[in-house]
Short mmCIF file of C-alpha atoms in Angstrom, two decimals:
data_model
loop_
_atom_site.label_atom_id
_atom_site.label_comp_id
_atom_site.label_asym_id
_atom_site.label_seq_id
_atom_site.Cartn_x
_atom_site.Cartn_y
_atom_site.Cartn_z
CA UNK L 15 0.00 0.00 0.00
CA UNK L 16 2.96 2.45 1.12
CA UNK L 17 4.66 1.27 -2.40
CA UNK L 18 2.31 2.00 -4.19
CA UNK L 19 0.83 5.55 -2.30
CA UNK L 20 4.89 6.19 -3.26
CA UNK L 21 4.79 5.34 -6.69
CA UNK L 22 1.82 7.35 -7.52
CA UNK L 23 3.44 10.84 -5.55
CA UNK L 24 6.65 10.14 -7.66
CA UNK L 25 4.46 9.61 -11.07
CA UNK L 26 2.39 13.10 -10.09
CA UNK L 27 5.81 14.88 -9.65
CA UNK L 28 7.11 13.88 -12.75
CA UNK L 29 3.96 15.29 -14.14
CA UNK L 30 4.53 18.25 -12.38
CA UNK L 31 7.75 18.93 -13.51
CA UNK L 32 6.58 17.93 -17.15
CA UNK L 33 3.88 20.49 -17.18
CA UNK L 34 6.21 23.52 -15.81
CA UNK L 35 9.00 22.37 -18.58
CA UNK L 36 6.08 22.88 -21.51
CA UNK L 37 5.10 26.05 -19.50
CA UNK L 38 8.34 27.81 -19.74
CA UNK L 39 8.92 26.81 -23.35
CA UNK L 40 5.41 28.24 -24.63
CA UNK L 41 6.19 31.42 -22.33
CA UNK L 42 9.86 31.67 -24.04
CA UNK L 43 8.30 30.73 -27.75
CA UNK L 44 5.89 33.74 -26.85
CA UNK L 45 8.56 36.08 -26.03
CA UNK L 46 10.66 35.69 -29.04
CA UNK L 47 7.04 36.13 -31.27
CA UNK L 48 6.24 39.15 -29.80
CA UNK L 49 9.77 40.45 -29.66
CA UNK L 50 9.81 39.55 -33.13
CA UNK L 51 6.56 41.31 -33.37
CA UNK L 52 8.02 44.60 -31.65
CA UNK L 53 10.90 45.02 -33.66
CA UNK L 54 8.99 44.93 -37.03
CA UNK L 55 6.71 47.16 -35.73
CA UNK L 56 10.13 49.36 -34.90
CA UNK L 57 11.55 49.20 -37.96
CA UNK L 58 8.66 49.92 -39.84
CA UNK L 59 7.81 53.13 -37.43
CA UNK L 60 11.48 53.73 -38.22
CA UNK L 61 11.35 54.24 -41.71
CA UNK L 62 8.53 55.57 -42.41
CA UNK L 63 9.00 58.30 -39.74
CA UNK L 64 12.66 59.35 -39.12
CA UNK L 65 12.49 61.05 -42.45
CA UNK L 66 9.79 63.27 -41.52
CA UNK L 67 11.55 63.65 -38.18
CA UNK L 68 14.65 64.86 -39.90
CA UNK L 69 12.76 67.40 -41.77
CA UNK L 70 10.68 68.97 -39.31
CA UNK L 71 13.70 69.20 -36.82
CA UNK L 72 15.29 71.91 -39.65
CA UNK L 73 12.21 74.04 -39.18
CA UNK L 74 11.49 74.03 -35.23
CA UNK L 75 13.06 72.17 -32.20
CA UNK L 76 9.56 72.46 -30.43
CA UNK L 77 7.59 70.51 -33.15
CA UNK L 78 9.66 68.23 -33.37
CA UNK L 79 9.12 67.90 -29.91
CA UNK L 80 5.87 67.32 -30.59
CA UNK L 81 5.77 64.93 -33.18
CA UNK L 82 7.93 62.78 -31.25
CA UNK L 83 5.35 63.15 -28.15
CA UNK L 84 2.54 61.79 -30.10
CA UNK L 85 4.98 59.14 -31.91
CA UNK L 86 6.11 57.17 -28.52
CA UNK L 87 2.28 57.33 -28.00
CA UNK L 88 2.00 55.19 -30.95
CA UNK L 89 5.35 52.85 -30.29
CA UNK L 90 4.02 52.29 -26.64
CA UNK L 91 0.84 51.00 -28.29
CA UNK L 92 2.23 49.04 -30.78
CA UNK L 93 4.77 47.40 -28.49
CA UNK L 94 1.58 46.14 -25.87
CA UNK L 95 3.37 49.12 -23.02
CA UNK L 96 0.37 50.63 -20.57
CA UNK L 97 1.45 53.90 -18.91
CA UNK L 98 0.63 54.43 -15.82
CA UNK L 99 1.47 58.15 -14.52
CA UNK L 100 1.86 59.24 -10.90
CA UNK L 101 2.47 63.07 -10.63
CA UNK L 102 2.10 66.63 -12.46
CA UNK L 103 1.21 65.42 -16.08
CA UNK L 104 1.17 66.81 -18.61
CA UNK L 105 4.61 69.17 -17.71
CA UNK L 106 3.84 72.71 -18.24
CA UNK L 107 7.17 74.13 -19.60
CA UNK L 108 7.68 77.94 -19.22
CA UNK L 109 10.49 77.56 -17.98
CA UNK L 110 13.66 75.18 -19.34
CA UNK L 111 13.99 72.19 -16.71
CA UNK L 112 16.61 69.44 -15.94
CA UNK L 113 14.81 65.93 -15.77
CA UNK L 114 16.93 63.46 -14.43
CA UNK L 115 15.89 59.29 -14.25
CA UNK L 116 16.90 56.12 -13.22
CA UNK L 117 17.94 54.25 -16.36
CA UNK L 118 17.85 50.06 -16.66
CA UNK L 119 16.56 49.88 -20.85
CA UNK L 120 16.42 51.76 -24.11
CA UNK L 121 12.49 51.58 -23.63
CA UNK L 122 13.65 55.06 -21.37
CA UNK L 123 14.09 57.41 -23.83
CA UNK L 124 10.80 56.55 -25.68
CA UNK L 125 8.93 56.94 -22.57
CA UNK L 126 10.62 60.15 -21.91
CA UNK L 127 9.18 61.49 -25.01
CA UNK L 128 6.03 60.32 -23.73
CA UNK L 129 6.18 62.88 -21.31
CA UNK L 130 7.48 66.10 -22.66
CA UNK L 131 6.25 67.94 -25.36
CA UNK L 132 8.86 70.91 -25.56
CA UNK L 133 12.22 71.20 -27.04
CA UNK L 134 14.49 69.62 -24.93
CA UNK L 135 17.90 67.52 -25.35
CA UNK L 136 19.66 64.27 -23.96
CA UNK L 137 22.92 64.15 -22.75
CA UNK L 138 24.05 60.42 -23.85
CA UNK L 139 27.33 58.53 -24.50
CA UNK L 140 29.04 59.46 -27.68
CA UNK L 141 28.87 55.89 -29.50
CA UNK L 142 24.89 56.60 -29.66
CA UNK L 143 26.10 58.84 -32.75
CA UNK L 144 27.58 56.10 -34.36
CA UNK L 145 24.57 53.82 -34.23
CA UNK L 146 23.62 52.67 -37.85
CA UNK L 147 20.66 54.99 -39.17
CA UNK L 148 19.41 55.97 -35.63
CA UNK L 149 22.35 58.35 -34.97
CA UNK L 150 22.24 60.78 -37.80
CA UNK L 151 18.27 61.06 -36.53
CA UNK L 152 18.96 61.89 -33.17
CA UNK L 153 22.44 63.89 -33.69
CA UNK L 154 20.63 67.22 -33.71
CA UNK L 155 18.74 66.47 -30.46
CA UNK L 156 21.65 64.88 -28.25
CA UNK L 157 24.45 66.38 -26.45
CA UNK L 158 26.97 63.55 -26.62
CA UNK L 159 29.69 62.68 -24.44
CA UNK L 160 32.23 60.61 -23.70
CA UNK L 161 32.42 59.87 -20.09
CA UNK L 162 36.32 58.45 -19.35
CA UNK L 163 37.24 61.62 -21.18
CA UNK L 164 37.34 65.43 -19.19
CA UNK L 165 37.71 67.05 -21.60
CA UNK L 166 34.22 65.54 -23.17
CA UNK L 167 32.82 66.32 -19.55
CA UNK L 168 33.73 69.68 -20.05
CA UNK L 169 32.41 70.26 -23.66
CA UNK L 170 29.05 68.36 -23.03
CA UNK L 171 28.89 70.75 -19.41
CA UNK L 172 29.56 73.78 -21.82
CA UNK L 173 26.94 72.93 -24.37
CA UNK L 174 24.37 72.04 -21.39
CA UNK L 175 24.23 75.45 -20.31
CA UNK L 176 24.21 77.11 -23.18
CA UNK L 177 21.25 75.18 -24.45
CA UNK L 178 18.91 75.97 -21.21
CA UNK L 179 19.90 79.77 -21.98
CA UNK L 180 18.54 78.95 -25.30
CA UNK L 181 15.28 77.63 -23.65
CA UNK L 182 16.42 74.10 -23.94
CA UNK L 183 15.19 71.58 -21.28
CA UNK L 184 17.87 68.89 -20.74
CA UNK L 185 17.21 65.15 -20.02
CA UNK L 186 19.98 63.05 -17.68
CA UNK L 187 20.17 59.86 -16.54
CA UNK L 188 22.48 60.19 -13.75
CA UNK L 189 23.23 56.78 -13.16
CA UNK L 190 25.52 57.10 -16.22
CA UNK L 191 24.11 54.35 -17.93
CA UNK L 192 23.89 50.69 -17.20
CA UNK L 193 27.66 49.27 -18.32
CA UNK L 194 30.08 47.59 -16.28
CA UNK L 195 32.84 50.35 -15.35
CA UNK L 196 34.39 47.53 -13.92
CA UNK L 197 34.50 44.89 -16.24
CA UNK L 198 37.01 45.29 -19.30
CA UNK L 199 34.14 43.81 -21.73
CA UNK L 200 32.08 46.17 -23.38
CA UNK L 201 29.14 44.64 -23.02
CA UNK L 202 28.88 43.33 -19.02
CA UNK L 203 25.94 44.86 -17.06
CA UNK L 204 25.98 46.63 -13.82
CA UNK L 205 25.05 44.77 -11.03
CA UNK L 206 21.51 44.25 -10.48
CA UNK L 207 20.65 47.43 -8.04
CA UNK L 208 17.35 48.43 -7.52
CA UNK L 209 19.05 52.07 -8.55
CA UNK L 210 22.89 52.92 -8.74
CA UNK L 211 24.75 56.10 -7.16
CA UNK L 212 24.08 59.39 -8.96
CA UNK L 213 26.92 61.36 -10.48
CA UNK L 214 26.67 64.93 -9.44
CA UNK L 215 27.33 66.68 -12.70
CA UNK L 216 23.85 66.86 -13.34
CA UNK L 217 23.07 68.69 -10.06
CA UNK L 218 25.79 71.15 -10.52
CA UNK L 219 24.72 72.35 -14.05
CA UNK L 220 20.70 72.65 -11.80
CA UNK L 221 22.79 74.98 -9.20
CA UNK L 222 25.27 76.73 -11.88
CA UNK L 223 22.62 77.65 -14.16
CA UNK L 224 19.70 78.02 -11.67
CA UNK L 225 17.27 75.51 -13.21
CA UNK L 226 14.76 73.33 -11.53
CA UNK L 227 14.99 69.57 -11.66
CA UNK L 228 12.58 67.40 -11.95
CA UNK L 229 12.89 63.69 -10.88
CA UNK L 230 11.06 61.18 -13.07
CA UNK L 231 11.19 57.62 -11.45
CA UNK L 232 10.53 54.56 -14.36
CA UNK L 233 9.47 51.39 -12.76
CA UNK L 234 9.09 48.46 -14.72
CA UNK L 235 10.65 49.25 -18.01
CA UNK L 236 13.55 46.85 -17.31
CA UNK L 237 10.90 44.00 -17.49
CA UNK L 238 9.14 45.23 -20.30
CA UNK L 239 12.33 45.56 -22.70
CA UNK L 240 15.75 43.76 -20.93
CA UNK L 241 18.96 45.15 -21.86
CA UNK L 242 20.12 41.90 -20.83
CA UNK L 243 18.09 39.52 -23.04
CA UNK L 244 16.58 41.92 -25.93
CA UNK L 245 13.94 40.81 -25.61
CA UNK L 246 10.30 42.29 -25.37
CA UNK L 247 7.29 41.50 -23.48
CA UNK L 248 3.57 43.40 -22.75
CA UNK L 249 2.82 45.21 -19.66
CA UNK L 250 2.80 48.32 -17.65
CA UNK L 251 5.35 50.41 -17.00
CA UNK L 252 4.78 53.25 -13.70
CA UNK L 253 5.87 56.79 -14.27
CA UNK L 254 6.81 59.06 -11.04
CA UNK L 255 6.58 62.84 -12.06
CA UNK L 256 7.88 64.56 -8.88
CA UNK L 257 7.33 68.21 -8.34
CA UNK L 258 10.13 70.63 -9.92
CA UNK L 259 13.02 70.71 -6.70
CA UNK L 260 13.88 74.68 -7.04
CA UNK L 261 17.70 74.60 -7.33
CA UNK L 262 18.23 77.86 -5.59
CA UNK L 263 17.18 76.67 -2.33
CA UNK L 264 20.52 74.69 -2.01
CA UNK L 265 24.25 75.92 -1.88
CA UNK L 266 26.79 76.91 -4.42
CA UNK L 267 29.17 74.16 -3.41
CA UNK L 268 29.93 70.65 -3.24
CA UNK L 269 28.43 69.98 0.25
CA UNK L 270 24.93 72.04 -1.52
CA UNK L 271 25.12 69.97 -4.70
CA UNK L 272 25.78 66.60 -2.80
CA UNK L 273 22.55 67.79 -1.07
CA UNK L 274 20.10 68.24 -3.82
CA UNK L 275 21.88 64.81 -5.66
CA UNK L 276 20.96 62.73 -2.37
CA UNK L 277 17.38 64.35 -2.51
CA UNK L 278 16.44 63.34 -5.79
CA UNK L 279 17.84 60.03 -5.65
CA UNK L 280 16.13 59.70 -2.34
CA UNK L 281 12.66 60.49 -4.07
CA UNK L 282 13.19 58.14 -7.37
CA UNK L 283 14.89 55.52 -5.30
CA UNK L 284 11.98 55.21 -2.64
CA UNK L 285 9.36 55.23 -5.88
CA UNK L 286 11.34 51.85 -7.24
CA UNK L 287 10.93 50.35 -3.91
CA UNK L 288 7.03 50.65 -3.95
CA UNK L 289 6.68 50.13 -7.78
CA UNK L 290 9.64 48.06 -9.30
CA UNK L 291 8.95 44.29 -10.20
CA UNK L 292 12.36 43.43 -9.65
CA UNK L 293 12.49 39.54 -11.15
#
């Protein structure tokens, strides 16, 4: 009786295990479709509209603004990506602002141009430029630089300020990306934090220029688009818009910059706790 009350738990585990194996292959054979899926849709969106891009950025910085405001509209659709927004939205911009965000995919940027519809710029690592098709598109909207370099650091601090005198907002990820500083392979990942230490530079170009930040926490997009895998998958991504932090209210030095760097990271950090689906 024992032998066979035995038998028949080791037959239902092998079942178990059986049914879990076919589980996780249909869920991976799903993935790949709709990444496949996602990156048609892409490339399609791609051609047909970085043209049109490219010519309306030659007559006005704001419409093209604008156009690319209703386009991640569109790509979020396509992709399966529900936005859920916490916060001030959307941004009224009278004034030039510096939005910083945590940073884990390249959904990021798309869903930044979900959110503002003024000109504005990124500050992003120089190879962007050299990306096949998509760099010549985004050259005239991107302050590149190269971070191991000072002198870079210096040229891309320059241009900064002299595009929010312009009435340029500026868009940083302070995190400085999501590469391996580390690691001598190009490619290796950061650790998986919940949300890495801030650089300060862009809290001393708030102070230096006296421009408001505003601290957008992104939960989710990691699991929606994985710069590990490449791969895409449906769901909702969680969108923090804080409340502009007035950069006058903190000190001219190092000890007021680290001040306003450890608020804002405080604020984004304590959003990814609550919202983040960290798998």
């Amino acid at each position: 009786m024992k032998s066979n009350f035995h038998n028949a738990k080791i037959h239902k585990s092998k079942h178990s295990v059986i049914f879990i194996l076919i589980k996780y292959k249909m869920n991976l054979l799903l993935t790949y479709i709709w990444s496949f899926w996602c990156y048609l849709i892409l490339t399609i969106i791609f051609i047909i509209c970085a043209p049109i891009g490219i010519f309306i950025s030659f007559f006005s910085s704001n419409l093209f603004s604008i156009y690319t405001f209703y386009l991640s509209k569109l790509v979020l659709l396509l992709i399966g990506v529900r936005v859920k927004v916490h916060g001030n939205f959307p941004i009224s911009h009278k004034n030039p602002f510096i939005y910083i965000a945590n940073h884990s995919s390249y959904l990021d940027p798309v869903l930044n141009c979900f959110l503002i519809n003024k000109k504005y710029k990124y500050l992003a690592k120089s190879e962007v430029l050299d990306w096949p098709f998509f760099g010549p598109v985004v050259k005239k909207h991107l302050i590149a630089v190269k971070r191991e370099k000072k002198e870079s650091r210096s040229n891309s601090m320059s241009s900064m300020k002299e595009n929010i005198l312009n009435g340029y907002s500026i868009v940083i990820y302070p995190e400085g990306g999501w590469k391996d500083e580390n690691s001598n392979h190009p490619y290796d990942i950061k650790p998986n934090e919940l949300l890495n230490q801030f650089r300060n530079g862009a809290f001393r170009l708030a102070i230096n220029t006296n421009t408001d930040i505003i601290p957008v926490s992104m939960c989710n997009a990691k699991n929606i688009h994985s710069s590990d895998t490449m791969l895409f998958k449906p769901g909702k991504v969680i969108l923090c818009i804080h409340k502009p932090i007035k950069s006058q209210n903190f000190l001219n030095d190092e000890n007021g910059i680290k001040d306003l760097n450890n608020k804002c990271y405080s604020l984004i950090y304590k959003d990814l706790l609550k919202y983040e689906n960290r798998k």
